[in-house]
CSV table of C-alpha atoms in Angstrom, one decimal:
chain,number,residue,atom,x,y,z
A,1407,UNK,CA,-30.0,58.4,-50.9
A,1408,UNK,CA,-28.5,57.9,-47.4
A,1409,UNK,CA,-29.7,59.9,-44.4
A,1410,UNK,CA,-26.4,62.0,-44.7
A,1411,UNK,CA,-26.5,63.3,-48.2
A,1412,UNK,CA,-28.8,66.6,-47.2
A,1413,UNK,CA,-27.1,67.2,-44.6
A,1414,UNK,CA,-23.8,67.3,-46.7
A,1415,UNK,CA,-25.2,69.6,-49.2
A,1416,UNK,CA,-25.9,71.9,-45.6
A,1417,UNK,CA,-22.6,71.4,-44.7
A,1418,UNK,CA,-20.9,72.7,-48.2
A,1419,UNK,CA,-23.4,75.8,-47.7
A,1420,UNK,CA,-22.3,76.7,-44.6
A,1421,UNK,CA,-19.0,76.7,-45.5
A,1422,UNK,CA,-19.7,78.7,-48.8
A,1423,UNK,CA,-21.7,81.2,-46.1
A,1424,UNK,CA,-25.0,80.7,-47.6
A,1425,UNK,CA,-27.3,78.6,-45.8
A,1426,UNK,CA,-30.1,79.6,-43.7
A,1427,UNK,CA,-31.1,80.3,-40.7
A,1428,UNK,CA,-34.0,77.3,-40.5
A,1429,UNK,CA,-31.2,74.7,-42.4
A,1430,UNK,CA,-28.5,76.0,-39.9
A,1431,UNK,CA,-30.8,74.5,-36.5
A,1432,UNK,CA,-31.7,71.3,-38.6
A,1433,UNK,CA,-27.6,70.8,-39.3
A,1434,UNK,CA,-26.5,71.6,-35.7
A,1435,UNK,CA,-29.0,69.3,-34.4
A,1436,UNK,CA,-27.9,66.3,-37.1
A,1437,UNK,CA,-24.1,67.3,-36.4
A,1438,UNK,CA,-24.9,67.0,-32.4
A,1439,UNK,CA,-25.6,63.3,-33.2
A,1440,UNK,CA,-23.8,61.9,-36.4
A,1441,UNK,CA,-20.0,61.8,-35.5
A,1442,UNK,CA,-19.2,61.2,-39.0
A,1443,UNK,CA,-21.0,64.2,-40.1
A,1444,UNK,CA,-19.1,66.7,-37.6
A,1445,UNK,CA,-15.7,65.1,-39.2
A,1446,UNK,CA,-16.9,66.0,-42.4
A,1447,UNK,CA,-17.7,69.7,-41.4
A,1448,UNK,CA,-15.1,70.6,-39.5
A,1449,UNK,CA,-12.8,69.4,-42.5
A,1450,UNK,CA,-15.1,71.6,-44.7
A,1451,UNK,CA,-14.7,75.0,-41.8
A,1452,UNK,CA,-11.5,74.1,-41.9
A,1453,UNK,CA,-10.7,74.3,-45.8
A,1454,UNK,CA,-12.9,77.9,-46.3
A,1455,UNK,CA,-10.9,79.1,-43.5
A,1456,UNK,CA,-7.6,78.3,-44.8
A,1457,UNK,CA,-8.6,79.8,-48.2
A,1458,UNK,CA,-9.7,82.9,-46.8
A,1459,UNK,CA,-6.6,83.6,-44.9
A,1460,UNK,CA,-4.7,83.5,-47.7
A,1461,UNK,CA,-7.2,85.4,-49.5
A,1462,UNK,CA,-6.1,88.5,-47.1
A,1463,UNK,CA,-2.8,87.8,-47.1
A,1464,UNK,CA,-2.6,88.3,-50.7
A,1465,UNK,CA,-3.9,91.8,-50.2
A,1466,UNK,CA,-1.4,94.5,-51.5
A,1467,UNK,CA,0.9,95.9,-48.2
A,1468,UNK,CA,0.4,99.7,-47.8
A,1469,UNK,CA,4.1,100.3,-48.8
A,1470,UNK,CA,3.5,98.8,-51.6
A,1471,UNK,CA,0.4,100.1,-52.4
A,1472,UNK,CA,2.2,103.8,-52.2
A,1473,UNK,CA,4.6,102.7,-54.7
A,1474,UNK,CA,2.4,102.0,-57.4
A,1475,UNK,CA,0.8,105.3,-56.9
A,1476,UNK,CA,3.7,107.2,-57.2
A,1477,UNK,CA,4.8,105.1,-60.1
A,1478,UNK,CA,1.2,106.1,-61.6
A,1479,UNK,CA,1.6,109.9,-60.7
A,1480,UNK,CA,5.6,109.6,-62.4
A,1481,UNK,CA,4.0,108.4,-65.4
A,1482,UNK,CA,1.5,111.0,-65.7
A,1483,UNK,CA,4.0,114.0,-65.0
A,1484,UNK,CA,6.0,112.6,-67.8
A,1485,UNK,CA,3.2,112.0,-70.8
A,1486,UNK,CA,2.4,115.6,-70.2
A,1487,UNK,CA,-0.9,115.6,-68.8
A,1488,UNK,CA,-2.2,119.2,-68.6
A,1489,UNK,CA,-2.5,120.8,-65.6
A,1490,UNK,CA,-6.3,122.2,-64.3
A,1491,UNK,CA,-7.4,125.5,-66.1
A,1492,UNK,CA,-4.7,125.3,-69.5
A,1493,UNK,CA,-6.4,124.5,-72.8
A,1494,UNK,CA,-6.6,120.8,-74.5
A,1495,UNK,CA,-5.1,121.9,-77.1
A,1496,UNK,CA,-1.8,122.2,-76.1
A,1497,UNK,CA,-1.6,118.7,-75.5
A,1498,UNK,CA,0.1,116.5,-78.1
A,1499,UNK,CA,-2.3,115.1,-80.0
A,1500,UNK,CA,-1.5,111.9,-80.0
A,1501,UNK,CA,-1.5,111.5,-76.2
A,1502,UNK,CA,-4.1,109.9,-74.0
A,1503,UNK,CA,-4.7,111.3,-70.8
A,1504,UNK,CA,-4.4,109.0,-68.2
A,1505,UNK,CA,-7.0,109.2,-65.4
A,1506,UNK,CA,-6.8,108.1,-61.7
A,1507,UNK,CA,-7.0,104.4,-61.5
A,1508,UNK,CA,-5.9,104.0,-57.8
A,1509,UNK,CA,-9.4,103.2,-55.5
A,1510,UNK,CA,-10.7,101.6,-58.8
A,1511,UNK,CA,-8.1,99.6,-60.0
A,1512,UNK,CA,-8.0,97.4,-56.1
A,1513,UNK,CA,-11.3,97.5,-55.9
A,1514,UNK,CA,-11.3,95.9,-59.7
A,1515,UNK,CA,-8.2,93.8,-58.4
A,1516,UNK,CA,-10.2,92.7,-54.8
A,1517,UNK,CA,-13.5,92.2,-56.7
A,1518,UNK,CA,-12.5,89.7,-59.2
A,1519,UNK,CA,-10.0,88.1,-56.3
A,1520,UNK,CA,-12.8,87.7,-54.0
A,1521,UNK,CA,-14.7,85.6,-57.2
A,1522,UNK,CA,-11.4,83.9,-57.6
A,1523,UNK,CA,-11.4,83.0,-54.5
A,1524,UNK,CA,-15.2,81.7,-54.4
A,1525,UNK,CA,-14.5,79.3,-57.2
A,1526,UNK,CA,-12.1,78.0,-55.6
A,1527,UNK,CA,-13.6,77.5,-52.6
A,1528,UNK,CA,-16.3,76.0,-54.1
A,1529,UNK,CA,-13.9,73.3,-56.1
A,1530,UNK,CA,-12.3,72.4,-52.4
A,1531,UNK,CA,-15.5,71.8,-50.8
A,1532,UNK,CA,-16.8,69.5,-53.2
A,1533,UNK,CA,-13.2,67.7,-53.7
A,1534,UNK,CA,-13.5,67.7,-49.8
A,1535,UNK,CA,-17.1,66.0,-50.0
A,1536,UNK,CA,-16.5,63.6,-53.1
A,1537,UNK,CA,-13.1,62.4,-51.0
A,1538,UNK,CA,-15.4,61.6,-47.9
A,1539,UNK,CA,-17.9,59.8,-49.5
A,1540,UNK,CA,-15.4,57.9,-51.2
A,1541,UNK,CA,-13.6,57.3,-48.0
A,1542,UNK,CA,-16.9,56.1,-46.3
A,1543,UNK,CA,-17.6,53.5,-49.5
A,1544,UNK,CA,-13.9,51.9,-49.1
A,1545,UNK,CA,-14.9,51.9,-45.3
A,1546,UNK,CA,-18.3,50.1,-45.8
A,1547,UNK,CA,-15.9,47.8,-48.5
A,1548,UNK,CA,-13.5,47.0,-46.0
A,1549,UNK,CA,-16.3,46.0,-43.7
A,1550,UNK,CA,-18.1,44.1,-46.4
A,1551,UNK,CA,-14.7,42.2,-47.1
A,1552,UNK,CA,-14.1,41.3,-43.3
A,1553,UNK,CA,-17.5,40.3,-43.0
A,1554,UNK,CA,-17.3,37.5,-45.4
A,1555,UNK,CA,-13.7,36.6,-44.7
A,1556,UNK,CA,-15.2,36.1,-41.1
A,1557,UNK,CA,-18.1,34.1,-42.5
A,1558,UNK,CA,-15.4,32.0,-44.9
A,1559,UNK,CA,-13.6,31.4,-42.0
A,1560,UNK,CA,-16.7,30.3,-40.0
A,1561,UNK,CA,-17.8,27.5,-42.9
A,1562,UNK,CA,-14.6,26.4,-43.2
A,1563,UNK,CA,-14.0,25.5,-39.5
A,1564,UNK,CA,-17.7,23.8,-39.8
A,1565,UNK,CA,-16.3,21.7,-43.1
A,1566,UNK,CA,-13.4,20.8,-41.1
A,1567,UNK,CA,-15.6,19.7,-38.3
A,1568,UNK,CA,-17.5,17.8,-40.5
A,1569,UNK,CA,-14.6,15.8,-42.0
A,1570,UNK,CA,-12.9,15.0,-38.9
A,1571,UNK,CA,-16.7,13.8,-38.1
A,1572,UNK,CA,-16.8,11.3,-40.5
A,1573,UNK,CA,-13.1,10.7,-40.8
A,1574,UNK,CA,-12.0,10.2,-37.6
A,1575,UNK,CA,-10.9,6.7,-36.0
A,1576,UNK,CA,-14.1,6.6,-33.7
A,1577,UNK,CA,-16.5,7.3,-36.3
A,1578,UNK,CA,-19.5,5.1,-36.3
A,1579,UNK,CA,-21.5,4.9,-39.1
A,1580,UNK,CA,-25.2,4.2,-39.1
A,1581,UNK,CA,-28.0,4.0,-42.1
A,1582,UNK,CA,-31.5,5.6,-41.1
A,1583,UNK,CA,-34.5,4.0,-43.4
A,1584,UNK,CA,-37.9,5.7,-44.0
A,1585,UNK,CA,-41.0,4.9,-42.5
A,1586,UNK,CA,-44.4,4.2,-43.8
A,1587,UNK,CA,-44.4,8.2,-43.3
A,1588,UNK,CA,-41.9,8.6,-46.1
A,1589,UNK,CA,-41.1,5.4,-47.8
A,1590,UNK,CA,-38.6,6.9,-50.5
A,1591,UNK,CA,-36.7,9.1,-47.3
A,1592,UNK,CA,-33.3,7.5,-46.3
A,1593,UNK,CA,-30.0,9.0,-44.5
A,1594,UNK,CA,-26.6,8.6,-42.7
A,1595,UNK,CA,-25.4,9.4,-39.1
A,1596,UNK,CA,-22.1,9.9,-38.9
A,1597,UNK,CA,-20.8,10.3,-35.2
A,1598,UNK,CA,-17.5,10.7,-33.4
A,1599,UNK,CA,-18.2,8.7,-30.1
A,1600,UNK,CA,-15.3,10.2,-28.1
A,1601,UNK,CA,-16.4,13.6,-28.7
A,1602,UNK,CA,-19.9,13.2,-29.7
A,1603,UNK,CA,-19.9,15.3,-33.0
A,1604,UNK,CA,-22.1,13.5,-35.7
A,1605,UNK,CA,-23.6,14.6,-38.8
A,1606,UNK,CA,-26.8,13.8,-40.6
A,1607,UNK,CA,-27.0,13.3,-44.2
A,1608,UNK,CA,-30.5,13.0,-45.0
A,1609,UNK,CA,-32.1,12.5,-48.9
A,1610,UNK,CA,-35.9,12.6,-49.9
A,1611,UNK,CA,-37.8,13.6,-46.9
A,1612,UNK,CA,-41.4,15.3,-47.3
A,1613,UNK,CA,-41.7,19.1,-47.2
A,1614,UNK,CA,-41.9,20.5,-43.4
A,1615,UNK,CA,-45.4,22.4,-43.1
A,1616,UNK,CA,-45.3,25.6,-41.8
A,1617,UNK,CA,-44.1,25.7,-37.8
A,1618,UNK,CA,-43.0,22.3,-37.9
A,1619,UNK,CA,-39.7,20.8,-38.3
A,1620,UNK,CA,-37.6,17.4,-37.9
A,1621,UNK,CA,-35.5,16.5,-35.0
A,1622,UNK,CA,-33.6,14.1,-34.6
A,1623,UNK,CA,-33.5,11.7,-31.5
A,1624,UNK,CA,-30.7,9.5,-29.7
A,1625,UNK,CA,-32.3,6.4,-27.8
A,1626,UNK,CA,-30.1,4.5,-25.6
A,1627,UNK,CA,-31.7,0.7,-24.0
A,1628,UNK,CA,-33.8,1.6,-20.5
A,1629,UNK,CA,-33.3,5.0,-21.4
A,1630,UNK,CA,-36.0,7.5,-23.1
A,1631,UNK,CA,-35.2,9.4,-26.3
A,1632,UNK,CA,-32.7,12.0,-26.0
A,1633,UNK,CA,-33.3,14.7,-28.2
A,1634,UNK,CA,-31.0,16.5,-30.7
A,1635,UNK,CA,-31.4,19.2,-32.9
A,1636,UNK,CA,-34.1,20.1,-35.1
A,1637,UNK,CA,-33.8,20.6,-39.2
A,1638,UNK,CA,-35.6,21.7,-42.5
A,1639,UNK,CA,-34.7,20.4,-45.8
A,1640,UNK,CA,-34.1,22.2,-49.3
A,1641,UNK,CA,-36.8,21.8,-52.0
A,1642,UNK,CA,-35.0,18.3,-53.0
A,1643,UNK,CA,-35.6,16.9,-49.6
A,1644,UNK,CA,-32.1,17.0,-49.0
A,1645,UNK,CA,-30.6,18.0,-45.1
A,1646,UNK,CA,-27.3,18.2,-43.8
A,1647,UNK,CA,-27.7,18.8,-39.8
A,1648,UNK,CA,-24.6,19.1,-37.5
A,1649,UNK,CA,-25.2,17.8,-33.7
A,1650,UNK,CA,-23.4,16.7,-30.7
A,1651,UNK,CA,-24.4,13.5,-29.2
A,1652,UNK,CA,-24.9,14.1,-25.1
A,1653,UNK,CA,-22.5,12.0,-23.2
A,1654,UNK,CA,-25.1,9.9,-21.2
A,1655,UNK,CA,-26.0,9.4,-24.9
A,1656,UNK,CA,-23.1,8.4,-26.8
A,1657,UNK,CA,-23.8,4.3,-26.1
A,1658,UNK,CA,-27.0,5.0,-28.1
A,1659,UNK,CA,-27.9,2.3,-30.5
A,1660,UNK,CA,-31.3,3.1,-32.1
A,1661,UNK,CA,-31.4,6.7,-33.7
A,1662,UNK,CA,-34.8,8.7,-35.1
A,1663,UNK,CA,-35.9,11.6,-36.9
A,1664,UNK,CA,-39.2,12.6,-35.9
A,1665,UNK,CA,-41.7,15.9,-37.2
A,1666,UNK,CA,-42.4,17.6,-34.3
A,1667,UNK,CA,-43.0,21.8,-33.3
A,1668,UNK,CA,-40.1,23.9,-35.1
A,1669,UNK,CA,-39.1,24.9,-31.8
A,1670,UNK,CA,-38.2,21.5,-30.6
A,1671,UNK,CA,-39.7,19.4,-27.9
A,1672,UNK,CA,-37.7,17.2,-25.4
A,1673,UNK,CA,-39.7,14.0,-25.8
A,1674,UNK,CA,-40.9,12.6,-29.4
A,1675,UNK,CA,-44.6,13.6,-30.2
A,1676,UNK,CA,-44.9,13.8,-33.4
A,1677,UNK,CA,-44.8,10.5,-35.9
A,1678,UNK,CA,-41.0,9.1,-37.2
A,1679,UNK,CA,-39.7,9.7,-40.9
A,1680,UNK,CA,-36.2,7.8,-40.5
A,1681,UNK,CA,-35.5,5.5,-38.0
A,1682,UNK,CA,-32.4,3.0,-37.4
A,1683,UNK,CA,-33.2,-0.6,-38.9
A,1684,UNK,CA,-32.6,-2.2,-35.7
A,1685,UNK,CA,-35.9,-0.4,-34.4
């Protein structure tokens, strides 16, 4: 249950007129903070108010009112009804006396309006609430959809950057062998060396224990190791790791992957996994 729906059911009680006094402070204070929520009620005030207007002006007029009296007391001079004081039996016998329906008969007419109208109250407020929430789950949708569209988008643009990585007239490519660390470990830098993009495609490295992680070095002659970005793997070993290759780096021949802190360091500590072959 979201953190609106009791205040929703308060909402389609105030608007009914039954909800009480203690409920009442708890809604104004939700409603003083929840913009949604005071939407949501003022369409609800707004539906019982338009319902009881024309509640009242359904009410008979007074003209009209006096006509059906008169039309009442017509009919009753004409079916003979005996005046006060003469006997019953000089009525027909076959006729019914008619008796005074006038305060009864509206306040009948009224009564059963007044339920009318409370049904029908009721119906709109809860068409009014099921049409909200459904308006907020197509809005919580809509932002779902955009949200992945945006992260589509996103992987796309980082596939494309990828491609032209490996693709593009100044790629270099490079092997990386394991060390005695991880014999079986082995991977590919590729790297653009006009804009420095490269990508590492590395295969059967060890597991990364808990707060470490590899990084990955770029080591230029008379130069010490600049470093790059740091990586896990998946449960095959398996890493793809995007990076940009520093421009007082990009003559780098000699590139490293070392285990080191997850947070990165800037010079190698830790012991190397892949290295270049010309190391």
């Amino acid at each position: 249950m979201s953190t609106h729906e009791p205040y929703i059911e308060m909402m389609a009680a105030q608007a009914l007129g039954a909800l009480e006094a203690g409920e009442s402070r708890s809604l104004e204070n939700h409603l003083a903070e929840c913009a949604q929520c005071r939407t949501l009620s003022a369409k609800l005030d707004d539906t019982a108010a338009a319902l009881a207007y024309s509640v009242e002006a359904d009410e008979p007029s007074p003209e009209v009112r006096a006509r059906i009296l008169e039309k009442i007391k017509a009919e009753t001079r004409t079916t003979g009804t005996p005046e006060t004081g003469v006997s019953q039996q000089s009525a027909p016998s076959n006729v019914v006396p008619l008796t005074k329906p006038t305060r009864s008969f509206f306040r009948t007419v009224l009564k059963y309006g007044a339920i009318a109208a409370s049904i029908i109250l009721a119906a709109l407020i809860i068409a009014t609430v099921l049409l909200w929430r459904q308006n907020q789950r197509m809005k919580a949708e809509i932002a779902e959809l955009n949200e992945n569209a945006n992260r589509t988008q996103t992987e796309l643009a980082r596939e494309r950057e990828l491609v032209e990585a490996v693709t593009g007239p100044d790629a270099t490519f490079l092997r990386l062998a394991g060390t005695d660390a991880a014999p079986r470990a082995r991977a590919r830098l590729a790297y653009d060396q006009y804009t420095g993009r490269a990508v590492l495609f590395a295969y059967d490295l060890p597991p990364v224990p808990p707060g470490k992680a590899y990084q990955l070095w770029f080591i230029s002659e008379g130069r010490p190791p600049m470093p790059g970005r740091v990586f896990t793997t998946d449960a095959t070993g398996r890493a793809v790791m995007r990076d940009e290759v520093p421009a007082n780096g990009r003559d780098a021949k000699i590139f490293a992957v070392t285990l080191e802190p997850e947070g990165g360091v800037q010079s190698p500590t830790g012991e190397k996994y892949l290295i270049t072959p010309a190391s």
